[in-house]
PDB file of C-alpha atoms in Angstrom:
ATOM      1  CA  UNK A   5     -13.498 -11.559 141.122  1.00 67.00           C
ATOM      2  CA  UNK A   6     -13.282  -8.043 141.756  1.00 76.00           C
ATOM      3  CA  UNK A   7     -10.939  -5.346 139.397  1.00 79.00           C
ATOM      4  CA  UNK A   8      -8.298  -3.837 140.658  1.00 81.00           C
ATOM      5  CA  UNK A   9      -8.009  -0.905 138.286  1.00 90.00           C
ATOM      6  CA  UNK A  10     -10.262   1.523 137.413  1.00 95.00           C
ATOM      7  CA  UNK A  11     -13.525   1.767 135.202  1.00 94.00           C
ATOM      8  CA  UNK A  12     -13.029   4.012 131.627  1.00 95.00           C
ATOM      9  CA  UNK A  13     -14.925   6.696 130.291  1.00 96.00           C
ATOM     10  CA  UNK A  14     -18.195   5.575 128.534  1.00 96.00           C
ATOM     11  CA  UNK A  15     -17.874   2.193 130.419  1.00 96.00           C
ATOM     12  CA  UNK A  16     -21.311   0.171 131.704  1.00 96.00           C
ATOM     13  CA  UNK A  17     -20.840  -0.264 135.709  1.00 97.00           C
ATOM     14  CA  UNK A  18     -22.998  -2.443 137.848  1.00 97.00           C
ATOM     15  CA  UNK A  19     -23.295  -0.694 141.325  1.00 96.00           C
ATOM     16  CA  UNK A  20     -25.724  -0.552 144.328  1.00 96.00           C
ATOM     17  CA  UNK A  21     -27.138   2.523 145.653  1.00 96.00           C
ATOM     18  CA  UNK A  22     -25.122   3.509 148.798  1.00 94.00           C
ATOM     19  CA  UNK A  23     -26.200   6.822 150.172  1.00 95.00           C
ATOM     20  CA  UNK A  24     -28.980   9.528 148.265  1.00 96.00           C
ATOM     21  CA  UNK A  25     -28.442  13.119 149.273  1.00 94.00           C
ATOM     22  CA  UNK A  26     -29.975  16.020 147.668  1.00 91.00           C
ATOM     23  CA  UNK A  27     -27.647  16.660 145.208  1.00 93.00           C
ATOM     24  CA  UNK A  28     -26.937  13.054 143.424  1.00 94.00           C
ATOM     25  CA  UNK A  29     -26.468   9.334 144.563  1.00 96.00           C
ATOM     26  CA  UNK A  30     -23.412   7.659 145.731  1.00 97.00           C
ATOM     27  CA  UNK A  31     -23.065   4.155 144.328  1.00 97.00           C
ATOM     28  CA  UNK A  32     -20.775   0.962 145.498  1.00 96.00           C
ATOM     29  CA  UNK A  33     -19.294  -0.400 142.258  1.00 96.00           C
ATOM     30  CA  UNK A  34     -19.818  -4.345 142.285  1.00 94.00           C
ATOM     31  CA  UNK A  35     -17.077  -4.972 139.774  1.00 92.00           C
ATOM     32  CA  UNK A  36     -14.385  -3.271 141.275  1.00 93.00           C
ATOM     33  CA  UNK A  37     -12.230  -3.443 144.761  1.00 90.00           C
ATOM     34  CA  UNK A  38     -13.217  -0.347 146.706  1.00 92.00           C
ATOM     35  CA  UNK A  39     -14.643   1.953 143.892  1.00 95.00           C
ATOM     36  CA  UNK A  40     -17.229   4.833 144.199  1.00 95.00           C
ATOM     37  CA  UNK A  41     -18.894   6.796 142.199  1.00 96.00           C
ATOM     38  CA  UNK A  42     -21.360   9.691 142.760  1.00 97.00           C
ATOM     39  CA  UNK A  43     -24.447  10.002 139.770  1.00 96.00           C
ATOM     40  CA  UNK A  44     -25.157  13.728 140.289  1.00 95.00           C
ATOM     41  CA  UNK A  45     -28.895  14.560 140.557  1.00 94.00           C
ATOM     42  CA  UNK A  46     -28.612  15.629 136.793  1.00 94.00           C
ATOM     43  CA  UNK A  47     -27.494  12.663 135.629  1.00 96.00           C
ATOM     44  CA  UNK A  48     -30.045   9.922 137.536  1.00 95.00           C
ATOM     45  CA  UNK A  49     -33.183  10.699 135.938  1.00 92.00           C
ATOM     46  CA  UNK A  50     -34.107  12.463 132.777  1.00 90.00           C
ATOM     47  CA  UNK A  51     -36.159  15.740 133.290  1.00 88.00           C
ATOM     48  CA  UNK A  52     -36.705  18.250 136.280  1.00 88.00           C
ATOM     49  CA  UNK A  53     -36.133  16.537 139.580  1.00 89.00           C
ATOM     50  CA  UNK A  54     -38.132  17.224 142.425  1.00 87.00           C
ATOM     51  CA  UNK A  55     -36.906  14.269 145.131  1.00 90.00           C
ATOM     52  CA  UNK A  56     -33.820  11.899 144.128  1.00 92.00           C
ATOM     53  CA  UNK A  57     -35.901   9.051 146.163  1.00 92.00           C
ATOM     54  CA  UNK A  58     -38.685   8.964 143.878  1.00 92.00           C
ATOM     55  CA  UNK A  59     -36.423   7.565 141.163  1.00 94.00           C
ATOM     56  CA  UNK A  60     -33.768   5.373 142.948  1.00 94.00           C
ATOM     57  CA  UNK A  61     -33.676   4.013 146.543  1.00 95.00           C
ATOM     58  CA  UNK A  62     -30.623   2.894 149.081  1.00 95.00           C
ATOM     59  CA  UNK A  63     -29.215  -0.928 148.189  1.00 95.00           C
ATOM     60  CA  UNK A  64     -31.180  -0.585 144.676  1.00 96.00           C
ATOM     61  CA  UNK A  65     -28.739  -2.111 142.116  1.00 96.00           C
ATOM     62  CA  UNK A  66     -28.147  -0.031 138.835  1.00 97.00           C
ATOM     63  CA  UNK A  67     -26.463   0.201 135.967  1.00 97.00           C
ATOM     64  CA  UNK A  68     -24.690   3.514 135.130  1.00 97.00           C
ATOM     65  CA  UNK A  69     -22.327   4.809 132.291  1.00 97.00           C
ATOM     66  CA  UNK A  70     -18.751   6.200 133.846  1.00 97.00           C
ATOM     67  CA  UNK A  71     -18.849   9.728 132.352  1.00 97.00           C
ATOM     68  CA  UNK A  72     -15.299  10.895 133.570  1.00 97.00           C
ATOM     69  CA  UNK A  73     -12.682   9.259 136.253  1.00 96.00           C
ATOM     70  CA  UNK A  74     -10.029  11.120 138.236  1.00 95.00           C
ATOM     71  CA  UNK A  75      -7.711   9.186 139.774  1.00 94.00           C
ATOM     72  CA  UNK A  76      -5.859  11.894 141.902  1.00 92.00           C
ATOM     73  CA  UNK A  77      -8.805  12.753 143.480  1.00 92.00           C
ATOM     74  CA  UNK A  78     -10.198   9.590 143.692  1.00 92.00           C
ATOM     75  CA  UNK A  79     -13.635  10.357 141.722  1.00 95.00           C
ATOM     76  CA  UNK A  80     -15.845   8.779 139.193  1.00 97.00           C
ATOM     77  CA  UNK A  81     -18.791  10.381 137.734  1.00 97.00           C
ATOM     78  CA  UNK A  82     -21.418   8.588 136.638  1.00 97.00           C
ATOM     79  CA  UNK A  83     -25.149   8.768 134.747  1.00 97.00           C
ATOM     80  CA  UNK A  84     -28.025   6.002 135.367  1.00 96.00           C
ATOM     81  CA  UNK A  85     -29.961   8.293 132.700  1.00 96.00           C
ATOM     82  CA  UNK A  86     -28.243   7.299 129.905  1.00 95.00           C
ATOM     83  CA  UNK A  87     -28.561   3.644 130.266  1.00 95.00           C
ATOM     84  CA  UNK A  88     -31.371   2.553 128.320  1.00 94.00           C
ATOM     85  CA  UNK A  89     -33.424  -0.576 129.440  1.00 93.00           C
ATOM     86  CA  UNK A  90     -31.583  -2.731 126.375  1.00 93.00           C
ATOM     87  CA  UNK A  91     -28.213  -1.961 128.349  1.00 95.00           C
ATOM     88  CA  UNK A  92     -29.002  -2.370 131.424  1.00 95.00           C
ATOM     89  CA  UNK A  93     -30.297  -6.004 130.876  1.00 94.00           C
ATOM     90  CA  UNK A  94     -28.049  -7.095 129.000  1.00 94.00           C
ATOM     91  CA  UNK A  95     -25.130  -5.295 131.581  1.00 95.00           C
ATOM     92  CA  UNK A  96     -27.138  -7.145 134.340  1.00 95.00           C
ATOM     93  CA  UNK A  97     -26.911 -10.200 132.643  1.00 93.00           C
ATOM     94  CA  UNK A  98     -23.435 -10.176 132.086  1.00 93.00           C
ATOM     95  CA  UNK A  99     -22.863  -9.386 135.648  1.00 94.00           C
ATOM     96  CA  UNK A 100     -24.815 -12.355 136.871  1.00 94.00           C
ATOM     97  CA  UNK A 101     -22.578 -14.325 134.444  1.00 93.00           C
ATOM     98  CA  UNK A 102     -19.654 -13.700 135.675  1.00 93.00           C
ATOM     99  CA  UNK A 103     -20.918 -14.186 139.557  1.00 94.00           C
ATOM    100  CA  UNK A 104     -21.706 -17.660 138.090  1.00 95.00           C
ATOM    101  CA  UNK A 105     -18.232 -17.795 136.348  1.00 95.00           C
ATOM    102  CA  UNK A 106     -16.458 -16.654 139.980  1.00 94.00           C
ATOM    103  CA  UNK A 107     -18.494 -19.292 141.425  1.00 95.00           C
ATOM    104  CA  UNK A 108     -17.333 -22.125 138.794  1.00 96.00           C
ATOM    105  CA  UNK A 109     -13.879 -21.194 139.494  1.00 96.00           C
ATOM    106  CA  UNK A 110     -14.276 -21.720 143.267  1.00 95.00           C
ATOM    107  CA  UNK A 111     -15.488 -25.177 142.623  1.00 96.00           C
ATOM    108  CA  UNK A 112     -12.687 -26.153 139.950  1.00 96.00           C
ATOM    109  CA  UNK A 113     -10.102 -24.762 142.373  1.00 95.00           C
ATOM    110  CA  UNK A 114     -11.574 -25.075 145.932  1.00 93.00           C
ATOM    111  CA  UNK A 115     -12.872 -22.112 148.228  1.00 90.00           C
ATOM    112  CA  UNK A 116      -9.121 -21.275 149.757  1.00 90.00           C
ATOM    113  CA  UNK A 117      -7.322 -21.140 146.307  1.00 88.00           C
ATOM    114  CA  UNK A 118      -4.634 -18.745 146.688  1.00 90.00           C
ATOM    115  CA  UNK A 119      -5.316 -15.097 145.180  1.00 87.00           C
ATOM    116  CA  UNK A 120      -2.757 -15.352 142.826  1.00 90.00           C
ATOM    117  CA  UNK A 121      -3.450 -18.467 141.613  1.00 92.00           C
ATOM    118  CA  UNK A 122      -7.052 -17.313 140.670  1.00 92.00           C
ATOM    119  CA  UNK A 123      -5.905 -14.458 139.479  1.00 91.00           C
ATOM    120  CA  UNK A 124      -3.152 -16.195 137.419  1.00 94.00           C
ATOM    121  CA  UNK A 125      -6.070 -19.231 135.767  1.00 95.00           C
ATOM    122  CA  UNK A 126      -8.144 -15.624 135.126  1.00 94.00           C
ATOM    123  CA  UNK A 127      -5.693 -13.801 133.632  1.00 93.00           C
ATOM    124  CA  UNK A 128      -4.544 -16.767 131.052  1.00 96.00           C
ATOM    125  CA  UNK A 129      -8.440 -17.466 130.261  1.00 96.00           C
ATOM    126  CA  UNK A 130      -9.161 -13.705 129.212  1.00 94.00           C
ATOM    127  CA  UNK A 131      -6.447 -14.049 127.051  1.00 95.00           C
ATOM    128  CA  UNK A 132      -8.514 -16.081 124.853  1.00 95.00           C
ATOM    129  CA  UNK A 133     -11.752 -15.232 125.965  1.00 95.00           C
ATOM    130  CA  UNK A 134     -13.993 -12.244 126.323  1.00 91.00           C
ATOM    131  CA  UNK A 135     -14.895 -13.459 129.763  1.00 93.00           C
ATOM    132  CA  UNK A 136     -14.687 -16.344 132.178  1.00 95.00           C
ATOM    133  CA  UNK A 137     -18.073 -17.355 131.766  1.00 94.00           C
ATOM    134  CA  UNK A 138     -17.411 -17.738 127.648  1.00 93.00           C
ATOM    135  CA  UNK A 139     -14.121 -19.657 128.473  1.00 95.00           C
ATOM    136  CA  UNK A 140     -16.334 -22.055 131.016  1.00 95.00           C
ATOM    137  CA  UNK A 141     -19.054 -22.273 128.625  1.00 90.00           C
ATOM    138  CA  UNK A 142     -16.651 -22.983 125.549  1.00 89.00           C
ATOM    139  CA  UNK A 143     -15.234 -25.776 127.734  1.00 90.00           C
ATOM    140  CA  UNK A 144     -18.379 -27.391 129.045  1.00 86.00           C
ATOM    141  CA  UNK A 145     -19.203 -27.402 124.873  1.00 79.00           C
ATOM    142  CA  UNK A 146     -15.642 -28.599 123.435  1.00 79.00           C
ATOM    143  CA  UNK A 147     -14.238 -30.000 126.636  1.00 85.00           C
ATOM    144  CA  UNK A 148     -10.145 -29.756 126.719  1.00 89.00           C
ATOM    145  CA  UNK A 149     -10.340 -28.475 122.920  1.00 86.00           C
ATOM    146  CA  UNK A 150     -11.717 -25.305 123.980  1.00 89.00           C
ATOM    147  CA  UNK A 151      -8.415 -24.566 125.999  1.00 95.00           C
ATOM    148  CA  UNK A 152      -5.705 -26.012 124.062  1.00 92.00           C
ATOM    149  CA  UNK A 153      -4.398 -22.150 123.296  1.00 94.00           C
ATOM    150  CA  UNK A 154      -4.499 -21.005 126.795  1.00 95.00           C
ATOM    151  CA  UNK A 155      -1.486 -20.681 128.936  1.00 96.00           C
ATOM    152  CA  UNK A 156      -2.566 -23.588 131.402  1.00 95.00           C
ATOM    153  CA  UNK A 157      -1.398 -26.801 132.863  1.00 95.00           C
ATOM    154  CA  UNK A 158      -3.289 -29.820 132.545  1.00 94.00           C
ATOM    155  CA  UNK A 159      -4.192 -30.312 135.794  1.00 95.00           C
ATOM    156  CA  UNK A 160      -5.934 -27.251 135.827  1.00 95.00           C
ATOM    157  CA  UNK A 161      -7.529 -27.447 132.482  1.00 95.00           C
ATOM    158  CA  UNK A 162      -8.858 -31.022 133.711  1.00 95.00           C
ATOM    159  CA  UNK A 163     -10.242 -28.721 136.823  1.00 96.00           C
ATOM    160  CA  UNK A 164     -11.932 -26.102 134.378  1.00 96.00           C
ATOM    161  CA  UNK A 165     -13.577 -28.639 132.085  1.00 93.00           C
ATOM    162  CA  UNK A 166     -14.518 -30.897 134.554  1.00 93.00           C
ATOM    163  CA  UNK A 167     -16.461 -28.082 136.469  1.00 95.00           C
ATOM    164  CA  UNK A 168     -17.758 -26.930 133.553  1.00 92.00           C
ATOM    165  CA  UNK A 169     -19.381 -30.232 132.175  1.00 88.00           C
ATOM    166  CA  UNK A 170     -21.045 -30.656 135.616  1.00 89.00           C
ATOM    167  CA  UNK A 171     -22.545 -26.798 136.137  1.00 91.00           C
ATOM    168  CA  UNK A 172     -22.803 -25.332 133.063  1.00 87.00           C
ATOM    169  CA  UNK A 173     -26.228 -25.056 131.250  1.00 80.00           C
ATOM    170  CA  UNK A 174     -24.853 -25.370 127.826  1.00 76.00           C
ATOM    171  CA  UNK A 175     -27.556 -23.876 125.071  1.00 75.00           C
ATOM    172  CA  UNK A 176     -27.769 -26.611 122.214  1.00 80.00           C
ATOM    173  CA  UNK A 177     -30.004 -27.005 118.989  1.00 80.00           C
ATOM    174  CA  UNK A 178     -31.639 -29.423 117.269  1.00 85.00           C
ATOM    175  CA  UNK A 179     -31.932 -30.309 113.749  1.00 87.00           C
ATOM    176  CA  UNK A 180     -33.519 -33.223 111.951  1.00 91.00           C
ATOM    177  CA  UNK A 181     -32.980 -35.307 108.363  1.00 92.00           C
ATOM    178  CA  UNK A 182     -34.276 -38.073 106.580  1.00 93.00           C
ATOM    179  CA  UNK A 183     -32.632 -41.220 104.702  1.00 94.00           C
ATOM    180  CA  UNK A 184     -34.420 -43.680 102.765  1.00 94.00           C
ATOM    181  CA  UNK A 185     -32.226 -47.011 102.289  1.00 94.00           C
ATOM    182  CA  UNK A 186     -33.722 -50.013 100.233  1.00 93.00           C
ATOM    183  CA  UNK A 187     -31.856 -53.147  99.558  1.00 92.00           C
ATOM    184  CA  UNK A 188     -32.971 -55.413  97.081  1.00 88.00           C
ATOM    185  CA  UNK A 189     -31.033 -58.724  98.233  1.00 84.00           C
ATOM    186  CA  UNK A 190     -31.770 -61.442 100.370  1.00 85.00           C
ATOM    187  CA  UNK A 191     -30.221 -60.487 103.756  1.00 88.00           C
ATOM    188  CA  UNK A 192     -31.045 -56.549 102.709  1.00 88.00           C
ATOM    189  CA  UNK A 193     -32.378 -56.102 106.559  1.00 91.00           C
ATOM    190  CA  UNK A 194     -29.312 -57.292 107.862  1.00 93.00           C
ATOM    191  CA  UNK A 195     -27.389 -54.383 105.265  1.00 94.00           C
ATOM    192  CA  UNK A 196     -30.201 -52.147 106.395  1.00 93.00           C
ATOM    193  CA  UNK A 197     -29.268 -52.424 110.351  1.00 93.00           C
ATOM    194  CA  UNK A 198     -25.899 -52.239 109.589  1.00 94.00           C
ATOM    195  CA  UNK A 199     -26.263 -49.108 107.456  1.00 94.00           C
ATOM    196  CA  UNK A 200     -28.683 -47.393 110.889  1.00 94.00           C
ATOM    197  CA  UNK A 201     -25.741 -48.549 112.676  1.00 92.00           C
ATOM    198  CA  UNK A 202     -23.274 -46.406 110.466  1.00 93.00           C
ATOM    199  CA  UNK A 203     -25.245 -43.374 110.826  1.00 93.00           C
ATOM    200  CA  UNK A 204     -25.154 -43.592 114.083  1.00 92.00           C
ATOM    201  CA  UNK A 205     -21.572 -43.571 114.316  1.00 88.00           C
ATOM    202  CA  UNK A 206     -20.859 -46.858 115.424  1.00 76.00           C
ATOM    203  CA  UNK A 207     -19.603 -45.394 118.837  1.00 72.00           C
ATOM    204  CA  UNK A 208     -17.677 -42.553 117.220  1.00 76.00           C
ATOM    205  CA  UNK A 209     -19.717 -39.479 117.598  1.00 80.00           C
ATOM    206  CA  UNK A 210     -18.345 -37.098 119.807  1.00 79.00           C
ATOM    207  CA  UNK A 211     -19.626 -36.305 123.020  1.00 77.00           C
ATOM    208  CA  UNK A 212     -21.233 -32.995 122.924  1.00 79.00           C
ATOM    209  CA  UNK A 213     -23.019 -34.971 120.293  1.00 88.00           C
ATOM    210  CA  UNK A 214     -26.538 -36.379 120.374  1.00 90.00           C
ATOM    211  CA  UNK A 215     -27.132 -38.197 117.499  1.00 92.00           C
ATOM    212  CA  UNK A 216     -29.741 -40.729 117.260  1.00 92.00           C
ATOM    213  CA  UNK A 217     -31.704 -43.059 114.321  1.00 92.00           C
ATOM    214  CA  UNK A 218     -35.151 -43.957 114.154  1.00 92.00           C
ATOM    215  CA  UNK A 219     -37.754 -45.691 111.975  1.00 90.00           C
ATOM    216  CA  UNK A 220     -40.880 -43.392 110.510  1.00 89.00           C
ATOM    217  CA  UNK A 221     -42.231 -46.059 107.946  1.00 87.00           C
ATOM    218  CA  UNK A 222     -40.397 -47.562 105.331  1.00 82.00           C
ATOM    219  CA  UNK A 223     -38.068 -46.836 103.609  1.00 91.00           C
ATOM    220  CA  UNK A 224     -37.540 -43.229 105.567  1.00 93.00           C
ATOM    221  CA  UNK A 225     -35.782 -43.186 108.461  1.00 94.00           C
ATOM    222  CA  UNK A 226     -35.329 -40.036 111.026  1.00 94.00           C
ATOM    223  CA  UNK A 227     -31.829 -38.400 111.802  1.00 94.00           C
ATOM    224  CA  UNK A 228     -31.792 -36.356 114.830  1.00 93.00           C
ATOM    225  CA  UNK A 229     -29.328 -34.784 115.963  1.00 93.00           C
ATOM    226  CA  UNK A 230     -28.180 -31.765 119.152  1.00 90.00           C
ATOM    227  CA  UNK A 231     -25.108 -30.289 118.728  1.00 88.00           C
ATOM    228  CA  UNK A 232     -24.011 -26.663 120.476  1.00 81.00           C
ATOM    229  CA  UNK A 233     -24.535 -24.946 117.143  1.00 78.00           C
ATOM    230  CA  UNK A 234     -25.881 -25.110 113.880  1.00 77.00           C
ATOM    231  CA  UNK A 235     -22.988 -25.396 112.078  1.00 82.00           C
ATOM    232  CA  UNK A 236     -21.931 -28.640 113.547  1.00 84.00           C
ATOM    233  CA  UNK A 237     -25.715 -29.799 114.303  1.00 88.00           C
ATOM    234  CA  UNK A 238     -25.920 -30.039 109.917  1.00 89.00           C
ATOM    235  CA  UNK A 239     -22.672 -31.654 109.872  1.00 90.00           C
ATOM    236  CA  UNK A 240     -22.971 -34.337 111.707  1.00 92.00           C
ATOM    237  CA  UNK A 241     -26.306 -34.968 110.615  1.00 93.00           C
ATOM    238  CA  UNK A 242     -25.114 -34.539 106.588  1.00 93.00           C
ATOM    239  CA  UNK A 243     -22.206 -37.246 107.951  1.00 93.00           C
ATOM    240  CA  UNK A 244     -24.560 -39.372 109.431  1.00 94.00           C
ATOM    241  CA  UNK A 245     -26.453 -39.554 106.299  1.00 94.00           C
ATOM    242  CA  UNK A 246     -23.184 -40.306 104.085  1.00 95.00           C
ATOM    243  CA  UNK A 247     -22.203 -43.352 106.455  1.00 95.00           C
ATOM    244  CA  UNK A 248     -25.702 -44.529 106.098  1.00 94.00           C
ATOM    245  CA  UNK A 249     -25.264 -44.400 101.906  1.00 94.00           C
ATOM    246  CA  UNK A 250     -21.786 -45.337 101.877  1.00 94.00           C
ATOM    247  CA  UNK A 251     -22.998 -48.616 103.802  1.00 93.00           C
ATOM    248  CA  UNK A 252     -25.665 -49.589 101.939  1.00 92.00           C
ATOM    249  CA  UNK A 253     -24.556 -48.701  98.650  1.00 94.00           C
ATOM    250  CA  UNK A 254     -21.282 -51.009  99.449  1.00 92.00           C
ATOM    251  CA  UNK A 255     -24.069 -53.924  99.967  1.00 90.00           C
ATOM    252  CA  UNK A 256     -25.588 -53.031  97.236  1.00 93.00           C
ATOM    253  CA  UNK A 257     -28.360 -51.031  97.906  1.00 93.00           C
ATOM    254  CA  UNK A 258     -29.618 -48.061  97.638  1.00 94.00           C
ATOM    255  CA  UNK A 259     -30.299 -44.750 100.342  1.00 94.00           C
ATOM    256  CA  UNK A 260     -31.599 -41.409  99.596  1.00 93.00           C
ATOM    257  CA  UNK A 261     -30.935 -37.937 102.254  1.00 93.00           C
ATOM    258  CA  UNK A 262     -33.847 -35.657 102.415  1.00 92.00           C
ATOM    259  CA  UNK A 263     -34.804 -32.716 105.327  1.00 85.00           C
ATOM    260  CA  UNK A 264     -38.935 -33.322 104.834  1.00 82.00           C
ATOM    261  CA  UNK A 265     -40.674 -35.963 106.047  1.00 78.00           C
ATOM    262  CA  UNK A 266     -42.366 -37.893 103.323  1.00 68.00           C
ATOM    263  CA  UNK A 267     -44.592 -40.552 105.201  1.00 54.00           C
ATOM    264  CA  UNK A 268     -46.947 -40.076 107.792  1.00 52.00           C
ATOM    265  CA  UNK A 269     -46.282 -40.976 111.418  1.00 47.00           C
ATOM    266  CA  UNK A 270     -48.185 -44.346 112.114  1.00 41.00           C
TER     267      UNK A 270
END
């Protein structure tokens, strides 16, 4: 997807060197439906320069800063110089995002979707997003939660989140715990299962959740769990701890919740 408008001053723009002459470079903006802007020799390399080729070269992408737009005249000035290297990856790397995002919606909504129609899913996303890669991402993480504020029908929030869940690369992170559960009685292995069962959720763990129980030498058992963030990776693993307590202290047992490891693996 392509803007419309125009860039503002002190904007980053990804573009792609069109034409050098010898007094600046005229560069294709990427972002935006037939918009140029001219970098004047000044403003694409820091210092005295001798020959505009030695510093940028026809179909190079850049990034530049929009110094100054005039819309009457149909002119936007630009400066690669004053785009540091921090900018212009992380500029590039939100521009490859949202190629990736464009893409997504393609696939949710089929090749031929109607302009308006894009536009109108867009426009109701960046409502509550900073971008449509965020609102894809978000709903590859939370599924239909993710969208429940935006301005959509279900049919096309079932379209979004089922795209999402099969193309996004979804960052997640890992933490890990340890419960030890004793039970003094009889049948305590039986209470003992049933309270690894409990911690595991007993089929109720979300699906964005990985959550999974193992045995490290007894008593201790290992918690792991890979959720989309921290916050709800120590959750869910404090929770599956509690279920695993709240079992076995019901049978009469007992279970303690630790983060280090106090056995050795066999």
């Amino acid at each position: 997807m392509k803007y419309s408008g125009w860039p503002e001053p002190g904007e980053l723009v990804v573009g792609k060197v069109d034409e050098i002459t010898d007094f600046g470079v005229f560069v294709d903006l990427e972002e935006y439906e037939d918009k140029r802007g001219l970098a004047h020799i000044s403003e694409v390399a820091s210092g005295w320069i001798k020959n505009v080729r030695d510093h940028v070269r026809e179909g190079q992408t850049v990034v530049a800063k929009v110094l100054d737009v005039d819309e009457g005249s149909q002119q936007i000035d630009l400066s690669i110089k004053d785009v540091n290297e921090h900018q212009h990856k992380e500029k590039i790397q939100e521009w490859k995002n949202e190629q990736k995002a464009d893409k997504w919606m393609s696939l949710a909504f089929g090749e031929d979707v109607a302009d308006e129609q894009y536009q109108s899913v867009a426009d109701a996303l960046l409502v509550e997003f900073e971008s449509l890669y965020d609102a894809f991402e978000s709903a590859a993480i939370h599924g239909e939660e993710a969208l429940a504020e935006v301005d959509l029908g279900d049919d096309d929030v079932e379209a979004i989140v089922s795209t999402a869940r099969e193309n996004v690369s979804v960052p997640y992170v890992n933490v890990t715990g340890y419960v030890d559960l004793e039970c003094p009685s009889g049948d305590g292995v039986d209470h003992i299962k049933e309270a690894l069962q409990a911690a595991e959720g007993n089929g109720d763990v979300s699906d964005e959740i990985d959550l999974s129980v193992s045995y490290v030498g007894s008593p201790e058992y290992r918690i792991q769990v890979q959720a989309p963030d921290y916050k709800r990776a120590e959750t869910e693993l404090e929770a599956s701890a509690d279920r695993a307590r709240e079992a076995i202290e019901a049978a009469g047992g007992t279970a303690r919740y630790h983060r280090e490891r106090k056995t050795d693996d066999e």
